[in-house]
Amino acid sequence: MAAATRSPSHAQDHILAERKRREKLSQRFIALSSIVPGLKKMDKASVLGDAIKYVKHLQEKIKQLEEQTKKRTVESVVLVKRYHLPADDDSNSSSNDDDDSKSNVEKAGCCSDSTLPEIEARASERDVMIRIHCEKQPGVLAKVLTEVESLHLSIVNSSVMPFGNSTLDITIVAQVTN
Amino acid sequence: MAAATRSPSHAQDHILAERKRREKLSQRFIALSSIVPGLKKMDKASVLGDAIKYVKHLQEKIKQLEEQTKKRTVESVVLVKRYHLPADDDSNSSSNDDDDSKSNVEKAGCCSDSTLPEIEARASERDVMIRIHCEKQPGVLAKVLTEVESLHLSIVNSSVMPFGNSTLDITIVAQVTN
DNA sequence: TCGAACACGTGAAAC
DNA sequence: TGTTTCACGTGTTCG
């Protein structure tokens, strides 16, 4: 009951240990206050409080930035996922098979990153613009135009440009039909 | 020298105040530990340490995200800043004024955000593609083509599409000249 | 003279 | 069994 910590020698150990612990905490406080910008009060409570606010602020900012970058890609890619160009069911698609053996190699080589096709769509009133950057394939334009026209859209203008050796850039402007 | 805290009644005030201060600190510690994810140890030193690491991590992440989003716009806009399309020195720019009174209203309404013109450029080998989404102005295409040709680029293909009432979408493919 | 903030030594609880 | 961590009361300093 009376004396819990008996040996007087180990008592100083306790003091020393506690001293070390406090010093470690102080260092952490200093370190924390050094990375939190705009700190006015340097007392512990304020450091903790401002650090909490700061962390919440950073988390919010990250969430915004991530949503922002997400949207920029999703807006452009969502159509690709839904109508990923229907596979060749046409029997006459083989008409161009022997056309150019070299192009097959380049198809696999160039722009091999799976980011293609890139599809971008934007709308203004009744006008819709669709821009597609895809691999050069026979019949793509017809397929795309058919797809577009089947979506209550009437083609107003279209353009296909070869770019590089193996890619096409298709730009289409259409109007929503009533 | 001997006794600093004299009055025994106010001594309890001191105790109470210190008690309150400690409680406030404890609350802050709990609050901080609650917003730092993946905390294993809940002791004060660890909370502070992990909070420091977490803050640094967030700061780094934000820096990356901001650079990432910066680049996506800078890549597209840098040309606009350097060669911001020369102002209209043409006197016949008013030729379309009486064309359609309704379109003026829509001009102000649609796409009024000052993000135009949008310029996107990409390169593949010697090919360069330039896409410009800008306001409809007489002579823009010629100006742009002249600008492009003055940059060691020879025009391979170009296309202009009206989109909406007041904007144009210009797509140009050019090749680097030796 | 208050009030706030801090570091210290100490006893106890947790593992 | 130690080692670690905590909360407490206290003395002291600063504005």
mmCIF file of C-alpha atoms (C1' of nucleotides) in Angstrom:
data_model
loop_
_atom_site.group_PDB
_atom_site.id
_atom_site.type_symbol
_atom_site.label_atom_id
_atom_site.label_comp_id
_atom_site.label_asym_id
_atom_site.label_seq_id
_atom_site.Cartn_x
_atom_site.Cartn_y
_atom_site.Cartn_z
ATOM 1 C CA MET A 1 0.000 0.000 0.000
ATOM 2 C CA ALA A 2 2.559 2.486 1.121
ATOM 3 C CA ALA A 3 5.398 2.426 -1.420
ATOM 4 C CA ALA A 4 4.819 0.951 -4.853
ATOM 5 C CA THR A 5 8.076 1.925 -6.520
ATOM 6 C CA ARG A 6 10.549 0.556 -4.003
ATOM 7 C CA SER A 7 14.061 0.583 -5.302
ATOM 8 C CA PRO A 8 15.328 4.170 -5.367
ATOM 9 C CA SER A 9 17.778 3.434 -8.173
ATOM 10 C CA HIS A 10 15.116 2.359 -10.632
ATOM 11 C CA ALA A 11 13.075 5.361 -9.650
ATOM 12 C CA GLN A 12 15.467 7.576 -11.593
ATOM 13 C CA ASP A 13 14.984 5.247 -14.528
ATOM 14 C CA HIS A 14 11.353 6.119 -14.474
ATOM 15 C CA ILE A 15 12.076 9.815 -14.374
ATOM 16 C CA LEU A 16 14.508 9.496 -17.229
ATOM 17 C CA ALA A 17 12.131 7.438 -19.311
ATOM 18 C CA GLU A 18 9.339 9.917 -18.812
ATOM 19 C CA ARG A 19 11.693 12.731 -19.647
ATOM 20 C CA LYS A 20 12.614 11.013 -22.891
ATOM 21 C CA ARG A 21 8.985 10.412 -23.742
ATOM 22 C CA ARG A 22 8.151 14.054 -23.237
ATOM 23 C CA GLU A 23 11.044 15.104 -25.380
ATOM 24 C CA LYS A 24 9.880 12.817 -28.169
ATOM 25 C CA LEU A 25 6.407 14.299 -27.984
ATOM 26 C CA SER A 26 7.839 17.806 -28.113
ATOM 27 C CA GLN A 27 9.832 16.948 -31.208
ATOM 28 C CA ARG A 28 6.739 15.582 -32.892
ATOM 29 C CA PHE A 29 4.837 18.728 -32.012
ATOM 30 C CA ILE A 30 7.549 20.860 -33.539
ATOM 31 C CA ALA A 31 7.685 18.672 -36.623
ATOM 32 C CA LEU A 32 3.936 18.822 -37.025
ATOM 33 C CA SER A 33 3.802 22.573 -36.615
ATOM 34 C CA SER A 34 6.537 22.950 -39.206
ATOM 35 C CA ILE A 35 4.553 21.296 -41.979
ATOM 36 C CA VAL A 36 1.250 23.010 -41.241
ATOM 37 C CA PRO A 37 1.261 26.318 -43.079
ATOM 38 C CA GLY A 38 -0.128 29.547 -41.704
ATOM 39 C CA LEU A 39 0.260 28.725 -38.054
ATOM 40 C CA LYS A 40 -0.256 31.737 -35.816
ATOM 41 C CA LYS A 41 -0.430 30.310 -32.322
ATOM 42 C CA MET A 42 2.277 27.811 -31.529
ATOM 43 C CA ASP A 43 0.796 26.337 -28.371
ATOM 44 C CA LYS A 44 0.038 22.627 -28.434
ATOM 45 C CA ALA A 45 -3.736 22.912 -28.503
ATOM 46 C CA SER A 46 -3.647 25.313 -31.430
ATOM 47 C CA VAL A 47 -1.117 23.201 -33.301
ATOM 48 C CA LEU A 48 -3.351 20.171 -32.957
ATOM 49 C CA GLY A 49 -6.471 22.117 -33.850
ATOM 50 C CA ASP A 50 -4.984 23.762 -36.910
ATOM 51 C CA ALA A 51 -3.425 20.481 -37.975
ATOM 52 C CA ILE A 52 -6.857 18.863 -37.830
ATOM 53 C CA LYS A 53 -8.391 21.635 -39.893
ATOM 54 C CA TYR A 54 -5.517 21.465 -42.327
ATOM 55 C CA VAL A 55 -5.807 17.714 -42.808
ATOM 56 C CA LYS A 56 -9.525 18.018 -43.464
ATOM 57 C CA HIS A 57 -8.796 20.782 -45.946
ATOM 58 C CA LEU A 58 -6.237 18.657 -47.768
ATOM 59 C CA GLN A 59 -8.579 15.669 -47.881
ATOM 60 C CA GLU A 60 -11.324 17.820 -49.347
ATOM 61 C CA LYS A 61 -8.979 19.280 -51.924
ATOM 62 C CA ILE A 62 -7.766 15.850 -52.986
ATOM 63 C CA LYS A 63 -11.319 14.618 -53.331
ATOM 64 C CA GLN A 64 -12.130 17.569 -55.584
ATOM 65 C CA LEU A 65 -9.037 17.137 -57.722
ATOM 66 C CA GLU A 66 -9.628 13.421 -58.136
ATOM 67 C CA GLU A 67 -13.245 13.959 -59.141
ATOM 68 C CA GLN A 68 -12.127 16.655 -61.538
ATOM 69 C CA THR A 69 -9.619 14.409 -63.303
ATOM 70 C CA LYS A 70 -12.009 11.482 -63.254
ATOM 71 C CA LYS A 71 -14.716 13.398 -65.059
ATOM 72 C CA ARG A 72 -12.396 14.600 -67.817
ATOM 73 C CA THR A 73 -11.690 11.029 -68.851
ATOM 74 C CA VAL A 74 -15.027 9.460 -68.063
ATOM 75 C CA GLU A 75 -16.898 11.985 -70.178
ATOM 76 C CA SER A 76 -14.808 10.967 -73.145
ATOM 77 C CA VAL A 77 -14.629 7.247 -72.633
ATOM 78 C CA VAL A 78 -18.048 6.262 -71.398
ATOM 79 C CA LEU A 79 -19.427 5.959 -74.908
ATOM 80 C CA VAL A 80 -16.607 3.631 -75.852
ATOM 81 C CA LYS A 81 -17.490 1.262 -73.088
ATOM 82 C CA ARG A 82 -21.179 1.164 -73.936
ATOM 83 C CA TYR A 83 -20.991 0.829 -77.694
ATOM 84 C CA HIS A 84 -17.526 -0.626 -78.119
ATOM 85 C CA LEU A 85 -17.585 -0.810 -81.874
ATOM 86 C CA PRO A 86 -19.581 -3.927 -82.872
ATOM 87 C CA ALA A 87 -17.333 -6.719 -84.064
ATOM 88 C CA ASP A 88 -17.180 -7.494 -87.756
ATOM 89 C CA ASP A 89 -20.284 -9.531 -88.539
ATOM 90 C CA ASP A 90 -20.068 -8.525 -92.167
ATOM 91 C CA SER A 91 -19.015 -11.261 -94.522
ATOM 92 C CA ASN A 92 -17.417 -8.884 -96.977
ATOM 93 C CA SER A 93 -15.095 -7.488 -94.394
ATOM 94 C CA SER A 94 -12.408 -9.817 -95.659
ATOM 95 C CA SER A 95 -12.286 -8.000 -98.950
ATOM 96 C CA ASN A 96 -9.382 -5.929 -97.768
ATOM 97 C CA ASP A 97 -7.508 -8.661 -96.004
ATOM 98 C CA ASP A 98 -4.772 -9.035 -98.569
ATOM 99 C CA ASP A 99 -4.663 -5.311 -99.111
ATOM 100 C CA ASP A 100 -1.455 -4.500 -97.306
ATOM 101 C CA SER A 101 0.405 -6.900 -95.143
ATOM 102 C CA LYS A 102 2.583 -4.156 -93.724
ATOM 103 C CA SER A 103 -0.337 -2.325 -92.134
ATOM 104 C CA ASN A 104 -1.063 -5.239 -89.851
ATOM 105 C CA VAL A 105 2.363 -5.000 -88.301
ATOM 106 C CA GLU A 106 1.977 -1.304 -87.748
ATOM 107 C CA LYS A 107 -1.428 -1.774 -86.236
ATOM 108 C CA ALA A 108 0.131 -3.839 -83.497
ATOM 109 C CA GLY A 109 3.213 -1.692 -83.170
ATOM 110 C CA CYS A 110 2.216 1.936 -83.235
ATOM 111 C CA CYS A 111 -0.049 3.441 -80.607
ATOM 112 C CA SER A 112 -0.214 0.107 -78.886
ATOM 113 C CA ASP A 113 -1.324 1.733 -75.662
ATOM 114 C CA SER A 114 -4.898 0.668 -75.070
ATOM 115 C CA THR A 115 -6.092 4.270 -74.799
ATOM 116 C CA LEU A 116 -7.493 4.085 -78.327
ATOM 117 C CA PRO A 117 -10.081 4.684 -79.418
ATOM 118 C CA GLU A 118 -10.509 8.087 -77.846
ATOM 119 C CA ILE A 119 -14.012 9.386 -78.146
ATOM 120 C CA GLU A 120 -14.977 12.912 -77.274
ATOM 121 C CA ALA A 121 -18.499 14.241 -77.434
ATOM 122 C CA ARG A 122 -19.865 17.674 -76.781
ATOM 123 C CA ALA A 123 -23.295 19.181 -77.193
ATOM 124 C CA SER A 124 -24.606 22.646 -77.882
ATOM 125 C CA GLU A 125 -28.321 23.112 -78.154
ATOM 126 C CA ARG A 126 -29.339 20.527 -80.740
ATOM 127 C CA ASP A 127 -25.860 20.126 -82.198
ATOM 128 C CA VAL A 128 -23.675 17.245 -81.179
ATOM 129 C CA MET A 129 -20.031 16.913 -82.032
ATOM 130 C CA ILE A 130 -18.313 13.560 -81.949
ATOM 131 C CA ARG A 131 -14.610 13.182 -82.364
ATOM 132 C CA ILE A 132 -12.983 9.796 -82.597
ATOM 133 C CA HIS A 133 -9.297 9.060 -82.645
ATOM 134 C CA CYS A 134 -8.907 5.389 -83.476
ATOM 135 C CA GLU A 135 -6.878 2.814 -85.315
ATOM 136 C CA LYS A 136 -7.090 2.823 -89.060
ATOM 137 C CA GLN A 137 -9.513 0.104 -90.067
ATOM 138 C CA PRO A 138 -11.481 -0.447 -93.252
ATOM 139 C CA GLY A 139 -15.110 0.457 -92.779
ATOM 140 C CA VAL A 140 -14.826 2.291 -89.477
ATOM 141 C CA LEU A 141 -16.338 5.490 -90.811
ATOM 142 C CA ALA A 142 -19.392 3.708 -92.149
ATOM 143 C CA LYS A 143 -19.851 1.820 -88.915
ATOM 144 C CA VAL A 144 -19.534 4.935 -86.841
ATOM 145 C CA LEU A 145 -21.914 6.919 -89.013
ATOM 146 C CA THR A 146 -24.422 4.105 -88.874
ATOM 147 C CA GLU A 147 -24.109 3.970 -85.109
ATOM 148 C CA VAL A 148 -24.559 7.715 -84.823
ATOM 149 C CA GLU A 149 -27.593 7.805 -87.090
ATOM 150 C CA SER A 150 -29.243 5.097 -85.061
ATOM 151 C CA LEU A 151 -29.186 7.421 -82.053
ATOM 152 C CA HIS A 152 -31.765 10.037 -83.121
ATOM 153 C CA LEU A 153 -28.949 11.967 -84.770
ATOM 154 C CA SER A 154 -28.747 13.192 -88.327
ATOM 155 C CA ILE A 155 -25.274 13.744 -89.738
ATOM 156 C CA VAL A 156 -24.575 17.359 -90.642
ATOM 157 C CA ASN A 157 -20.908 17.062 -91.501
ATOM 158 C CA SER A 158 -18.153 14.508 -91.237
ATOM 159 C CA SER A 159 -14.426 14.411 -91.822
ATOM 160 C CA VAL A 160 -11.818 11.698 -91.731
ATOM 161 C CA MET A 161 -8.150 12.437 -91.587
ATOM 162 C CA PRO A 162 -5.282 9.986 -91.576
ATOM 163 C CA PHE A 163 -2.790 10.807 -88.872
ATOM 164 C CA GLY A 164 0.479 8.983 -88.608
ATOM 165 C CA ASN A 165 0.625 5.558 -90.180
ATOM 166 C CA SER A 166 -2.071 3.687 -88.334
ATOM 167 C CA THR A 167 -4.579 6.080 -86.820
ATOM 168 C CA LEU A 168 -7.579 8.028 -88.012
ATOM 169 C CA ASP A 169 -9.174 11.163 -86.682
ATOM 170 C CA ILE A 170 -12.891 11.285 -87.368
ATOM 171 C CA THR A 171 -14.910 14.388 -86.641
ATOM 172 C CA ILE A 172 -18.673 14.338 -86.921
ATOM 173 C CA VAL A 173 -21.257 17.010 -86.331
ATOM 174 C CA ALA A 174 -24.838 15.850 -86.047
ATOM 175 C CA GLN A 175 -28.173 17.222 -84.974
ATOM 176 C CA VAL A 176 -30.731 15.730 -82.670
ATOM 177 C CA THR A 177 -33.858 14.695 -84.567
ATOM 178 C CA ASN A 178 -37.269 15.255 -83.078
ATOM 179 C CA MET B 1 10.856 32.370 -2.638
ATOM 180 C CA ALA B 2 9.377 29.704 -0.447
ATOM 181 C CA ALA B 3 5.691 29.448 -1.377
ATOM 182 C CA ALA B 4 4.552 30.879 -4.699
ATOM 183 C CA THR B 5 0.969 29.683 -4.758
ATOM 184 C CA ARG B 6 -0.279 31.077 -1.495
ATOM 185 C CA SER B 7 -4.014 31.117 -1.191
ATOM 186 C CA PRO B 8 -5.341 27.560 -0.869
ATOM 187 C CA SER B 9 -8.677 28.470 -2.489
ATOM 188 C CA HIS B 10 -7.144 29.644 -5.739
ATOM 189 C CA ALA B 11 -4.926 26.619 -5.785
ATOM 190 C CA GLN B 12 -7.909 24.492 -6.758
ATOM 191 C CA ASP B 13 -8.540 26.925 -9.579
ATOM 192 C CA HIS B 14 -5.152 26.076 -10.935
ATOM 193 C CA ILE B 15 -5.819 22.371 -10.705
ATOM 194 C CA LEU B 16 -9.138 22.784 -12.429
ATOM 195 C CA ALA B 17 -7.682 24.900 -15.187
ATOM 196 C CA GLU B 18 -4.908 22.438 -15.838
ATOM 197 C CA ARG B 19 -7.439 19.625 -15.831
ATOM 198 C CA LYS B 20 -9.471 21.449 -18.451
ATOM 199 C CA ARG B 21 -6.415 22.090 -20.570
ATOM 200 C CA ARG B 22 -5.500 18.423 -20.520
ATOM 201 C CA GLU B 23 -8.998 17.447 -21.471
ATOM 202 C CA LYS B 24 -8.915 19.812 -24.420
ATOM 203 C CA LEU B 25 -5.639 18.334 -25.584
ATOM 204 C CA SER B 26 -7.026 14.825 -25.252
ATOM 205 C CA GLN B 27 -10.023 15.768 -27.360
ATOM 206 C CA ARG B 28 -7.781 17.173 -30.059
ATOM 207 C CA PHE B 29 -5.692 14.016 -30.018
ATOM 208 C CA ILE B 30 -8.805 11.899 -30.446
ATOM 209 C CA ALA B 31 -10.081 14.153 -33.216
ATOM 210 C CA LEU B 32 -6.745 14.016 -35.000
ATOM 211 C CA SER B 33 -6.498 10.248 -34.743
ATOM 212 C CA SER B 34 -10.015 9.908 -36.115
ATOM 213 C CA ILE B 35 -9.210 11.616 -39.391
ATOM 214 C CA VAL B 36 -5.879 9.898 -39.967
ATOM 215 C CA PRO B 37 -6.615 6.605 -41.730
ATOM 216 C CA GLY B 38 -4.823 3.351 -41.031
ATOM 217 C CA LEU B 39 -3.789 4.122 -37.491
ATOM 218 C CA LYS B 40 -2.487 1.092 -35.678
ATOM 219 C CA LYS B 41 -1.019 2.487 -32.485
ATOM 220 C CA MET B 42 -3.229 4.953 -30.689
ATOM 221 C CA ASP B 43 -0.655 6.377 -28.298
ATOM 222 C CA LYS B 44 0.066 10.071 -28.567
ATOM 223 C CA ALA B 45 3.529 9.810 -30.063
ATOM 224 C CA SER B 46 2.336 7.450 -32.777
ATOM 225 C CA VAL B 47 -0.694 9.597 -33.521
ATOM 226 C CA LEU B 48 1.509 12.613 -33.989
ATOM 227 C CA GLY B 49 4.063 10.686 -36.025
ATOM 228 C CA ASP B 50 1.521 9.102 -38.319
ATOM 229 C CA ALA B 51 -0.299 12.396 -38.668
ATOM 230 C CA ILE B 52 2.935 14.021 -39.798
ATOM 231 C CA LYS B 53 3.575 11.272 -42.325
ATOM 232 C CA TYR B 54 -0.023 11.486 -43.490
ATOM 233 C CA VAL B 55 0.080 15.241 -43.976
ATOM 234 C CA LYS B 56 3.264 14.961 -46.000
ATOM 235 C CA HIS B 57 1.637 12.235 -48.053
ATOM 236 C CA LEU B 58 -1.417 14.386 -48.739
ATOM 237 C CA GLN B 59 0.708 17.355 -49.682
ATOM 238 C CA GLU B 60 2.685 15.235 -52.116
ATOM 239 C CA LYS B 61 -0.465 13.794 -53.621
ATOM 240 C CA ILE B 62 -1.987 17.224 -54.098
ATOM 241 C CA LYS B 63 1.152 18.464 -55.754
ATOM 242 C CA GLN B 64 1.037 15.536 -58.170
ATOM 243 C CA LEU B 65 -2.651 15.984 -58.953
ATOM 244 C CA GLU B 66 -2.242 19.695 -59.514
ATOM 245 C CA GLU B 67 0.699 19.165 -61.837
ATOM 246 C CA GLN B 68 -1.275 16.501 -63.646
ATOM 247 C CA THR B 69 -4.262 18.753 -64.236
ATOM 248 C CA LYS B 70 -2.023 21.683 -65.047
ATOM 249 C CA LYS B 71 -0.263 19.803 -67.805
ATOM 250 C CA ARG B 72 -3.495 18.708 -69.430
ATOM 251 C CA THR B 73 -4.543 22.305 -69.893
ATOM 252 C CA VAL B 74 -1.120 23.800 -70.470
ATOM 253 C CA GLU B 75 -0.405 21.381 -73.297
ATOM 254 C CA SER B 76 -3.552 22.582 -74.979
ATOM 255 C CA VAL B 77 -3.417 26.248 -74.179
ATOM 256 C CA VAL B 78 0.224 27.188 -74.407
ATOM 257 C CA LEU B 79 -0.012 27.851 -78.101
ATOM 258 C CA VAL B 80 -2.960 30.132 -77.511
ATOM 259 C CA LYS B 81 -0.977 32.264 -75.141
ATOM 260 C CA ARG B 82 2.038 32.594 -77.393
ATOM 261 C CA TYR B 83 0.303 33.230 -80.687
ATOM 262 C CA HIS B 84 -3.040 34.521 -79.469
ATOM 263 C CA LEU B 85 -4.776 34.907 -82.788
ATOM 264 C CA PRO B 86 -3.951 38.323 -84.292
ATOM 265 C CA ALA B 87 -6.863 40.723 -83.840
ATOM 266 C CA ASP B 88 -9.220 41.470 -86.723
ATOM 267 C CA ASP B 89 -7.627 44.051 -88.947
ATOM 268 C CA ASP B 90 -10.221 43.216 -91.576
ATOM 269 C CA SER B 91 -12.900 45.844 -92.171
ATOM 270 C CA ASN B 92 -15.513 43.468 -93.587
ATOM 271 C CA SER B 93 -16.053 41.706 -90.303
ATOM 272 C CA SER B 94 -19.505 43.290 -89.980
ATOM 273 C CA SER B 95 -20.835 41.536 -93.072
ATOM 274 C CA ASN B 96 -22.866 39.076 -91.030
ATOM 275 C CA ASP B 97 -24.347 41.524 -88.590
ATOM 276 C CA ASP B 98 -27.887 41.571 -89.996
ATOM 277 C CA ASP B 99 -27.860 37.893 -90.738
ATOM 278 C CA ASP B 100 -30.055 36.586 -87.961
ATOM 279 C CA SER B 101 -31.087 38.536 -84.940
ATOM 280 C CA LYS B 102 -31.841 35.377 -82.985
ATOM 281 C CA SER B 103 -28.341 34.057 -83.324
ATOM 282 C CA ASN B 104 -26.924 36.990 -81.448
ATOM 283 C CA VAL B 105 -28.889 36.034 -78.371
ATOM 284 C CA GLU B 106 -27.663 32.500 -78.610
ATOM 285 C CA LYS B 107 -24.132 33.663 -79.199
ATOM 286 C CA ALA B 108 -24.139 35.344 -75.856
ATOM 287 C CA GLY B 109 -25.800 32.418 -74.158
ATOM 288 C CA CYS B 110 -24.027 29.430 -75.601
ATOM 289 C CA CYS B 111 -20.415 28.683 -74.819
ATOM 290 C CA SER B 112 -20.008 32.038 -73.157
ATOM 291 C CA ASP B 113 -17.328 30.655 -70.860
ATOM 292 C CA SER B 114 -14.014 32.166 -71.772
ATOM 293 C CA THR B 115 -12.397 28.754 -72.238
ATOM 294 C CA LEU B 116 -12.392 29.277 -75.988
ATOM 295 C CA PRO B 117 -10.398 28.877 -78.021
ATOM 296 C CA GLU B 118 -9.416 25.353 -77.126
ATOM 297 C CA ILE B 119 -6.322 24.174 -78.918
ATOM 298 C CA GLU B 120 -5.159 20.600 -78.869
ATOM 299 C CA ALA B 121 -2.008 19.368 -80.506
ATOM 300 C CA ARG B 122 -0.551 15.933 -80.814
ATOM 301 C CA ALA B 123 2.394 14.544 -82.686
ATOM 302 C CA SER B 124 3.272 11.203 -84.204
ATOM 303 C CA GLU B 125 6.567 10.856 -86.000
ATOM 304 C CA ARG B 126 6.584 13.744 -88.444
ATOM 305 C CA ASP B 127 2.815 14.214 -88.385
ATOM 306 C CA VAL B 128 1.252 16.896 -86.281
ATOM 307 C CA MET B 129 -2.433 17.237 -85.624
ATOM 308 C CA ILE B 130 -3.902 20.515 -84.493
ATOM 309 C CA ARG B 131 -7.471 20.857 -83.406
ATOM 310 C CA ILE B 132 -9.000 24.192 -82.619
ATOM 311 C CA HIS B 133 -12.400 24.845 -81.150
ATOM 312 C CA CYS B 134 -13.012 28.560 -81.359
ATOM 313 C CA GLU B 135 -15.565 31.245 -81.990
ATOM 314 C CA LYS B 136 -16.838 31.650 -85.509
ATOM 315 C CA GLN B 137 -14.932 34.512 -87.105
ATOM 316 C CA PRO B 138 -14.382 35.411 -90.745
ATOM 317 C CA GLY B 139 -10.889 34.565 -91.816
ATOM 318 C CA VAL B 140 -9.873 32.422 -88.879
ATOM 319 C CA LEU B 141 -9.052 29.405 -90.990
ATOM 320 C CA ALA B 142 -6.734 31.395 -93.229
ATOM 321 C CA LYS B 143 -5.038 32.973 -90.262
ATOM 322 C CA VAL B 144 -4.558 29.652 -88.561
ATOM 323 C CA LEU B 145 -3.247 27.960 -91.664
ATOM 324 C CA THR B 146 -0.832 30.809 -92.237
ATOM 325 C CA GLU B 147 0.330 30.556 -88.650
ATOM 326 C CA VAL B 148 0.813 26.818 -88.941
ATOM 327 C CA GLU B 149 2.710 27.027 -92.212
ATOM 328 C CA SER B 150 5.068 29.543 -90.693
ATOM 329 C CA LEU B 151 6.143 26.926 -88.185
ATOM 330 C CA HIS B 152 8.072 24.528 -90.420
ATOM 331 C CA LEU B 153 4.807 22.702 -91.031
ATOM 332 C CA SER B 154 3.236 21.847 -94.363
ATOM 333 C CA ILE B 155 -0.516 21.354 -94.362
ATOM 334 C CA VAL B 156 -1.567 17.840 -95.316
ATOM 335 C CA ASN B 157 -5.281 18.131 -94.632
ATOM 336 C CA SER B 158 -7.672 20.551 -93.042
ATOM 337 C CA SER B 159 -11.326 20.608 -92.129
ATOM 338 C CA VAL B 160 -13.649 23.241 -90.745
ATOM 339 C CA MET B 161 -16.999 22.393 -89.250
ATOM 340 C CA PRO B 162 -19.577 24.765 -87.842
ATOM 341 C CA PHE B 163 -20.826 23.625 -84.494
ATOM 342 C CA GLY B 164 -23.690 25.348 -82.787
ATOM 343 C CA ASN B 165 -24.354 28.881 -83.893
ATOM 344 C CA SER B 166 -21.164 30.607 -82.931
ATOM 345 C CA THR B 167 -18.308 28.137 -82.819
ATOM 346 C CA LEU B 168 -16.050 26.406 -85.282
ATOM 347 C CA ASP B 169 -14.120 23.186 -85.016
ATOM 348 C CA ILE B 170 -10.963 23.219 -87.111
ATOM 349 C CA THR B 171 -8.877 20.105 -87.569
ATOM 350 C CA ILE B 172 -5.530 20.276 -89.265
ATOM 351 C CA VAL B 173 -2.953 17.625 -90.030
ATOM 352 C CA ALA B 174 0.459 18.853 -91.033
ATOM 353 C CA GLN B 175 3.932 17.459 -91.490
ATOM 354 C CA VAL B 176 7.214 18.766 -90.226
ATOM 355 C CA THR B 177 9.368 20.067 -93.057
ATOM 356 C CA ASN B 178 13.071 19.406 -93.107
ATOM 357 C "C1'" DT C 1 -3.022 40.383 -10.023
ATOM 358 C "C1'" DC C 2 -5.101 37.095 -12.861
ATOM 359 C "C1'" DG C 3 -4.958 33.632 -16.786
ATOM 360 C "C1'" DA C 4 -2.819 30.624 -19.879
ATOM 361 C "C1'" DA C 5 0.624 27.558 -21.129
ATOM 362 C "C1'" DC C 6 4.404 24.592 -20.101
ATOM 363 C "C1'" DA C 7 7.739 20.901 -18.060
ATOM 364 C "C1'" DC C 8 8.395 18.293 -14.335
ATOM 365 C "C1'" DG C 9 8.161 14.233 -11.074
ATOM 366 C "C1'" DT C 10 5.082 10.671 -9.560
ATOM 367 C "C1'" DG C 11 1.648 6.814 -9.010
ATOM 368 C "C1'" DA C 12 -0.924 3.677 -11.443
ATOM 369 C "C1'" DA C 13 -2.750 0.818 -15.295
ATOM 370 C "C1'" DA C 14 -1.726 -2.168 -19.655
ATOM 371 C "C1'" DC C 15 0.704 -5.350 -22.098
ATOM 372 C "C1'" DT D 1 8.735 -9.165 -14.691
ATOM 373 C "C1'" DG D 2 9.833 -4.899 -16.553
ATOM 374 C "C1'" DT D 3 8.676 -1.386 -20.008
ATOM 375 C "C1'" DT D 4 5.538 1.980 -21.828
ATOM 376 C "C1'" DT D 5 2.090 5.072 -21.596
ATOM 377 C "C1'" DC D 6 -0.981 7.868 -19.321
ATOM 378 C "C1'" DA D 7 -3.194 11.474 -16.117
ATOM 379 C "C1'" DC D 8 -2.511 13.992 -12.270
ATOM 380 C "C1'" DG D 9 -0.980 17.826 -9.194
ATOM 381 C "C1'" DT D 10 2.484 21.245 -8.847
ATOM 382 C "C1'" DG D 11 5.860 25.051 -9.553
ATOM 383 C "C1'" DT D 12 7.029 28.448 -12.738
ATOM 384 C "C1'" DT D 13 7.072 31.719 -16.373
ATOM 385 C "C1'" DC D 14 5.022 35.176 -19.507
ATOM 386 C "C1'" DG D 15 1.712 38.727 -21.078
#
